[in-house]
XYZ file of N, CA, C and O in Angstrom:
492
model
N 122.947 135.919 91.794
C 123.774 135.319 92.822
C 122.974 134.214 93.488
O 121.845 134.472 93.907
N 123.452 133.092 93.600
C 122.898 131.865 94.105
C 123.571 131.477 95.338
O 124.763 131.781 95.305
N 123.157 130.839 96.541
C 124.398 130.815 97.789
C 123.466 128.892 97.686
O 122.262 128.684 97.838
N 124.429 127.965 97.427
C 124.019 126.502 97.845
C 124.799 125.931 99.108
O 126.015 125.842 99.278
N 123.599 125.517 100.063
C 124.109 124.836 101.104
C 123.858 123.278 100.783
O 122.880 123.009 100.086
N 124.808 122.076 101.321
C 124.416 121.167 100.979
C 124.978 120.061 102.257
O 126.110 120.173 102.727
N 124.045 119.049 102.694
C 124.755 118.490 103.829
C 123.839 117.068 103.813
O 123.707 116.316 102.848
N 123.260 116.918 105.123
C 122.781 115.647 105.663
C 121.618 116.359 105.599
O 121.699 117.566 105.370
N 120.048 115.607 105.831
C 119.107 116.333 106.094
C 118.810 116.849 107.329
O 117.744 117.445 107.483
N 119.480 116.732 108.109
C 119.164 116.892 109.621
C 119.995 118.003 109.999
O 119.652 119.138 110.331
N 121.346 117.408 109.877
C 122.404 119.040 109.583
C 121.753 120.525 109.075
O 122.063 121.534 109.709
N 120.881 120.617 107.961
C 120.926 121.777 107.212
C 119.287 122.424 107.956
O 118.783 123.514 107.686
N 118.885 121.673 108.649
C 117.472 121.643 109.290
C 117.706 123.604 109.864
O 117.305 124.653 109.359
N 118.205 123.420 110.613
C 118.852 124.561 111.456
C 119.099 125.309 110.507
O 118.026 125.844 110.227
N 119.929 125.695 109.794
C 120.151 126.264 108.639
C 119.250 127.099 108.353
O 118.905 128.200 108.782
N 118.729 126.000 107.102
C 117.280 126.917 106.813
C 116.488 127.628 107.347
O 115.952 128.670 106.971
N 116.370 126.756 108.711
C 115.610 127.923 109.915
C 116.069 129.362 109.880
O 115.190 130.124 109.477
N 117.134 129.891 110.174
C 117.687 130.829 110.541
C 117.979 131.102 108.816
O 118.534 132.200 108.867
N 117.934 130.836 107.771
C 118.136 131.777 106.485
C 116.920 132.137 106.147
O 117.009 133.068 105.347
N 115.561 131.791 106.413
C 113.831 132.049 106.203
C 113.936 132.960 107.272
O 113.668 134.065 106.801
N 114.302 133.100 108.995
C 114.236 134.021 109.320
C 115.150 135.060 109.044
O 114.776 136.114 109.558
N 116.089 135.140 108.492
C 116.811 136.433 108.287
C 117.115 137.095 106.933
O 117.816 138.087 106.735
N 116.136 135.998 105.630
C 116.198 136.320 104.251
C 114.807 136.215 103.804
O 114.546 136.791 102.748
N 113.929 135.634 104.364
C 112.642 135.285 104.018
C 111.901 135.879 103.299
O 111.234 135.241 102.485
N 111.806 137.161 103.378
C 111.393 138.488 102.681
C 111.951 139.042 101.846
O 111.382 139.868 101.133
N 113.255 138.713 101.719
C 114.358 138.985 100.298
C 114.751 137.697 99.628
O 115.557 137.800 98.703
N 114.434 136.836 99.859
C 115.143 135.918 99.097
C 113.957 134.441 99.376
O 113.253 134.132 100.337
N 114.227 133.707 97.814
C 113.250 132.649 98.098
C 114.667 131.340 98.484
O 115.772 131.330 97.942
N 114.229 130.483 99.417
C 114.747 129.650 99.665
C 114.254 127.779 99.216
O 113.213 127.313 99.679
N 114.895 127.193 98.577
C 114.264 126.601 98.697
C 115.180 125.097 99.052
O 116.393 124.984 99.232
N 114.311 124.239 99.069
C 114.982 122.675 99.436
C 115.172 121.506 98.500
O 114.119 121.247 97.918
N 115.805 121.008 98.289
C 115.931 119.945 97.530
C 116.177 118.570 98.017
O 117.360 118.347 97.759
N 115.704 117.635 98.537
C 115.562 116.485 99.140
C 116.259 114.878 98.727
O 115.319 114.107 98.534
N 116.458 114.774 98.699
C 116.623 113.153 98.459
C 116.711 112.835 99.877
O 117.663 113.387 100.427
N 115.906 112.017 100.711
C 115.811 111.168 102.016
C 116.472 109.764 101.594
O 117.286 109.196 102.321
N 116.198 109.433 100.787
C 117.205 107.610 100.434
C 118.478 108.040 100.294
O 119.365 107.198 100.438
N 118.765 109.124 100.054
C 120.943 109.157 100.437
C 120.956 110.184 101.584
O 122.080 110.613 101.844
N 119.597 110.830 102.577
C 120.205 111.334 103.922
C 120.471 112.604 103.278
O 120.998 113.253 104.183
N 120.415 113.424 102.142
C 121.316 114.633 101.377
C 119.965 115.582 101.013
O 118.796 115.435 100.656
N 121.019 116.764 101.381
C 119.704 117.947 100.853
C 120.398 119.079 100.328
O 121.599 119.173 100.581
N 119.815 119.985 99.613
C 120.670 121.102 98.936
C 119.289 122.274 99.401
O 118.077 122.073 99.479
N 120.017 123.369 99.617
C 119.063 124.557 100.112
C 119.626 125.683 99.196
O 120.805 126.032 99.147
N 118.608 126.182 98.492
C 119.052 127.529 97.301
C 118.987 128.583 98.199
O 118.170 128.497 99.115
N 119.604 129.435 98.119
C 118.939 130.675 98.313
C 119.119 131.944 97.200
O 120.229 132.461 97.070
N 118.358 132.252 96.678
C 118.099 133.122 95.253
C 117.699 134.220 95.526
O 117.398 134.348 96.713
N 117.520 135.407 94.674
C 116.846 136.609 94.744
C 115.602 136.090 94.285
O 115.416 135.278 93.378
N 114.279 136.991 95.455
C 113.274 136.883 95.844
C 112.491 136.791 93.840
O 111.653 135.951 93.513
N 112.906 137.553 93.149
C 112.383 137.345 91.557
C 113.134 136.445 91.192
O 113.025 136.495 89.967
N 113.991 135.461 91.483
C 114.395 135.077 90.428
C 114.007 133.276 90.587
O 113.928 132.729 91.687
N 113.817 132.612 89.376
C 113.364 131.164 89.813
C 113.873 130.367 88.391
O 114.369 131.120 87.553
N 113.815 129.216 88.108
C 114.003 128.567 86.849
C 112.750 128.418 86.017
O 112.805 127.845 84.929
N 111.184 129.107 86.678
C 110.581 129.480 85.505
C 110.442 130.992 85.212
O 109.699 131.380 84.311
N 110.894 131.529 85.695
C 110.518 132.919 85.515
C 112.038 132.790 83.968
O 111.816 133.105 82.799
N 112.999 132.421 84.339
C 114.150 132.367 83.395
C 113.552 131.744 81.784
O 113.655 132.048 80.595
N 112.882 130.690 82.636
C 112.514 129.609 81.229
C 111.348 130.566 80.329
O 111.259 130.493 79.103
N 110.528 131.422 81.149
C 109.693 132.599 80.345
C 110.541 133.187 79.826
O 110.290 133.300 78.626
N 111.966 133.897 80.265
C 112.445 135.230 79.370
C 112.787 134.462 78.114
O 112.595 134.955 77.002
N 113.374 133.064 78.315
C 114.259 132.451 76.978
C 113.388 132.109 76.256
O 113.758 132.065 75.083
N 111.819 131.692 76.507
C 110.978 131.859 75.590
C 110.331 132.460 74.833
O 109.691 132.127 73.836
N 110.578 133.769 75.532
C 110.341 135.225 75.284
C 111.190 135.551 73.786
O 110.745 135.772 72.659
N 112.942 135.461 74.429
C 113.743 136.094 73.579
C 113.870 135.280 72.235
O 114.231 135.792 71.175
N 113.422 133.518 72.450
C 113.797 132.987 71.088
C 112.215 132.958 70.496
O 112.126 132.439 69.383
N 111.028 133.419 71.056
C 109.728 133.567 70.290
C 109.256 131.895 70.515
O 108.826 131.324 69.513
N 109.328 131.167 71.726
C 109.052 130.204 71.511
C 107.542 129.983 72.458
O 107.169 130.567 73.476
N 106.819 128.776 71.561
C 105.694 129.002 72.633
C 105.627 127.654 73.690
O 106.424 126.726 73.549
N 104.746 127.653 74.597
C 105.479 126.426 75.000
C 104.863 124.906 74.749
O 105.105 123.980 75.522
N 104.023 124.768 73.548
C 104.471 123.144 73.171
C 105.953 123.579 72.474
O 106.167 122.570 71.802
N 106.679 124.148 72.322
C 107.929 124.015 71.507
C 108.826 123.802 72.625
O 110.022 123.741 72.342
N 108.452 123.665 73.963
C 109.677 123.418 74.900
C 109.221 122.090 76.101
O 108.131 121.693 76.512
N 110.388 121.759 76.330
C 110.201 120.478 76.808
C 111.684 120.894 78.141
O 112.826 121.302 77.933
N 110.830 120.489 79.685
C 111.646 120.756 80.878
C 111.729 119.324 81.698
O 110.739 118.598 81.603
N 112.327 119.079 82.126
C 112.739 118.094 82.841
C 113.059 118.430 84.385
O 113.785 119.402 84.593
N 112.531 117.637 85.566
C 112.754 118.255 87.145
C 112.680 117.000 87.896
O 112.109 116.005 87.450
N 113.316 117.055 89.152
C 113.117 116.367 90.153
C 112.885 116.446 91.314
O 113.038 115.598 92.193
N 112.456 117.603 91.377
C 112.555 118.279 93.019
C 111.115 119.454 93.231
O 110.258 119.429 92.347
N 110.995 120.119 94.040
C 109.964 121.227 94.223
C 110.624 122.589 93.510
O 109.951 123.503 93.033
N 111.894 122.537 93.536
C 112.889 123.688 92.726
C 112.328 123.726 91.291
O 112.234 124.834 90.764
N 111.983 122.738 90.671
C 111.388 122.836 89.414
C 109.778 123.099 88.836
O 109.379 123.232 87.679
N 109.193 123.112 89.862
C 107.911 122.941 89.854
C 107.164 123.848 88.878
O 106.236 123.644 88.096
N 108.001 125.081 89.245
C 107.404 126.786 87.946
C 107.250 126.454 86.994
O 106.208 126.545 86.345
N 108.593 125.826 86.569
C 109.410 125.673 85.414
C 108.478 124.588 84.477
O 107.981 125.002 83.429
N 108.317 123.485 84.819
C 107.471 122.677 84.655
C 106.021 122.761 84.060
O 105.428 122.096 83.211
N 105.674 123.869 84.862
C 103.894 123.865 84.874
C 103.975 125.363 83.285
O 103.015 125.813 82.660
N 105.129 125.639 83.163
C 105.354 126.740 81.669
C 105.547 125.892 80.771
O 105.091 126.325 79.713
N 106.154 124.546 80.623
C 106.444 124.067 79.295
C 105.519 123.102 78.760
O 104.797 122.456 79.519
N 105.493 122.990 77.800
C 104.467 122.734 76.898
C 104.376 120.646 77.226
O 103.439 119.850 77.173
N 105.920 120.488 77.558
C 106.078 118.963 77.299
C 106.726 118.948 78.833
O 107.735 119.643 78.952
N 106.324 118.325 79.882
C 107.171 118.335 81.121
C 107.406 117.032 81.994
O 106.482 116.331 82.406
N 107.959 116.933 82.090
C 108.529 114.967 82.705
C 109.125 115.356 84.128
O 109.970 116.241 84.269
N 108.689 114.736 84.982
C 109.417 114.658 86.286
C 110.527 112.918 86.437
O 110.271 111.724 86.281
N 111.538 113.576 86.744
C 112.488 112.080 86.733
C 112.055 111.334 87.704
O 111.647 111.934 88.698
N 112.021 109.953 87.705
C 111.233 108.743 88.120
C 112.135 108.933 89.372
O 111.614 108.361 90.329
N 113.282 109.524 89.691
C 113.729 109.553 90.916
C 113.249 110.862 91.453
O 113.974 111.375 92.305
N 111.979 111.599 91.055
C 111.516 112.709 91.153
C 110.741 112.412 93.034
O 110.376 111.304 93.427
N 110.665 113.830 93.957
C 110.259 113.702 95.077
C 108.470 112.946 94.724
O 107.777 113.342 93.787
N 108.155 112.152 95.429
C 106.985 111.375 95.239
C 105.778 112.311 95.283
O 105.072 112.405 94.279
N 105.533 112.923 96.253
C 104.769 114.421 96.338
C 104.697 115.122 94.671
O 103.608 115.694 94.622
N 105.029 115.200 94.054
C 105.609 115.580 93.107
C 104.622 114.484 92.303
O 103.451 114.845 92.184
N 104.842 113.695 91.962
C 104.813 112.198 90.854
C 103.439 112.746 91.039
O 103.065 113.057 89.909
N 102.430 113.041 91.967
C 100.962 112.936 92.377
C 100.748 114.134 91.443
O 99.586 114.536 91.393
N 101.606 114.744 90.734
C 100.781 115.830 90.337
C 100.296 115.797 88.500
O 99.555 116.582 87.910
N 100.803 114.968 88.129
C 100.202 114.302 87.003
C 100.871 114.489 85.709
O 100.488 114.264 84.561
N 102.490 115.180 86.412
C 103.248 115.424 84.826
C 103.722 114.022 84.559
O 103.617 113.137 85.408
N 104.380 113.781 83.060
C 104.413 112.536 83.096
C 105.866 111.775 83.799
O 106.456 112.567 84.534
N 106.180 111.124 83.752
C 107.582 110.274 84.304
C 108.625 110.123 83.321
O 108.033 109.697 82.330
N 109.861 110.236 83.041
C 110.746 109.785 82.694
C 111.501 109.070 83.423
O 111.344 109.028 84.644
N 112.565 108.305 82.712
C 113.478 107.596 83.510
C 114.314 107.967 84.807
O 114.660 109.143 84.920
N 114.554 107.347 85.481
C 115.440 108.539 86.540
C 116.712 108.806 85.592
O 117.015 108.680 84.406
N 117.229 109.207 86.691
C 118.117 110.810 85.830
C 119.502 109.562 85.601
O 120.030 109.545 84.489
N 119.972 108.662 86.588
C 121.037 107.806 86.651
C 120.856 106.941 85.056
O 121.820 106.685 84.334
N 119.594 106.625 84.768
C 119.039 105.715 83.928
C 119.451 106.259 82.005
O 119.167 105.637 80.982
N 120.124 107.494 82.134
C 119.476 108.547 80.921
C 118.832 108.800 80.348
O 118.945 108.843 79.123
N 117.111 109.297 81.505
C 116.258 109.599 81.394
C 116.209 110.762 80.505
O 115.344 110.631 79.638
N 116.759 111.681 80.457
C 116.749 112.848 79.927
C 116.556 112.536 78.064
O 115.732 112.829 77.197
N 118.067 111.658 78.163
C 118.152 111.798 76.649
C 117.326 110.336 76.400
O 117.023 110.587 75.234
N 117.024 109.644 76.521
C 115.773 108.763 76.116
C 114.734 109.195 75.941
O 114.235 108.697 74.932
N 113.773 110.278 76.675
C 112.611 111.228 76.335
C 112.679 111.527 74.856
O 111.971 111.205 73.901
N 114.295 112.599 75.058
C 114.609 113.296 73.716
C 114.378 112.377 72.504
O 113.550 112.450 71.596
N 114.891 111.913 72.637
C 115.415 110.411 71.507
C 113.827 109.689 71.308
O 113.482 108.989 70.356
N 113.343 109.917 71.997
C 111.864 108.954 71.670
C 111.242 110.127 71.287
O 110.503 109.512 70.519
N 110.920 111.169 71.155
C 110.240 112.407 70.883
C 110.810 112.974 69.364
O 110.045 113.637 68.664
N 111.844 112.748 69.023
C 112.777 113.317 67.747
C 113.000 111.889 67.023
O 114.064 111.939 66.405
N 112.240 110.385 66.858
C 112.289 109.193 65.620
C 111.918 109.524 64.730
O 111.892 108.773 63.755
């Protein structure tokens, strides 16, 4: 079960406050930012559950190791996920905090960053 809040950044400020104090210990919360459109999205998930812990089981169940997988992120929501796969690109519209950490860049996501990676990786 996933609960997404999504608003202005200033709006959801409050929010979050009061879902860290009253889920904090059961549930991970997290933020998703864009400041150049004013917009933010706030997860709130069960305390185990994340998009790398997921990206381990599916690697698990198809026997894959991880140079055989390739993740794509733009936010701190992806960060797990990222640091498990073998090939990992943060989108050039990725939070800047982020860019500093030395995965490589793809196109932003508007650009079809995604499938240009692919497409240059599979000639």
């Amino acid at each position: 079960i996933q609960l997404l809040f999504t608003d202005a950044i200033l709006a959801l400020q409050e929010c979050k406050t009061h879902l860290m104090d009253q889920f904090g210990d059961r549930a991970t919360i997290l933020e998703t930012t864009y400041p150049e459109r004013d917009h933010v999205f706030v997860d709130v998930i069960h305390a185990s559950c994340s998009k790398g812990k997921t990206l381990q089981w599916l690697m698990r169940r198809e026997h894959l190791l991880p140079r055989q997988v390739m993740a794509f992120g733009d936010n701190h929501n992806d960060l797990e996920m990222l640091e498990i796969a073998g090939h990992s690109f943060l989108m050039d519209n990725a939070a800047e905090d982020l860019k500093r950490l030395g995965f490589r860049i793809a196109p932003r996501n508007d650009a079809d960053g995604v499938a240009r990676v692919i497409h240059e990786y599979w000639k």
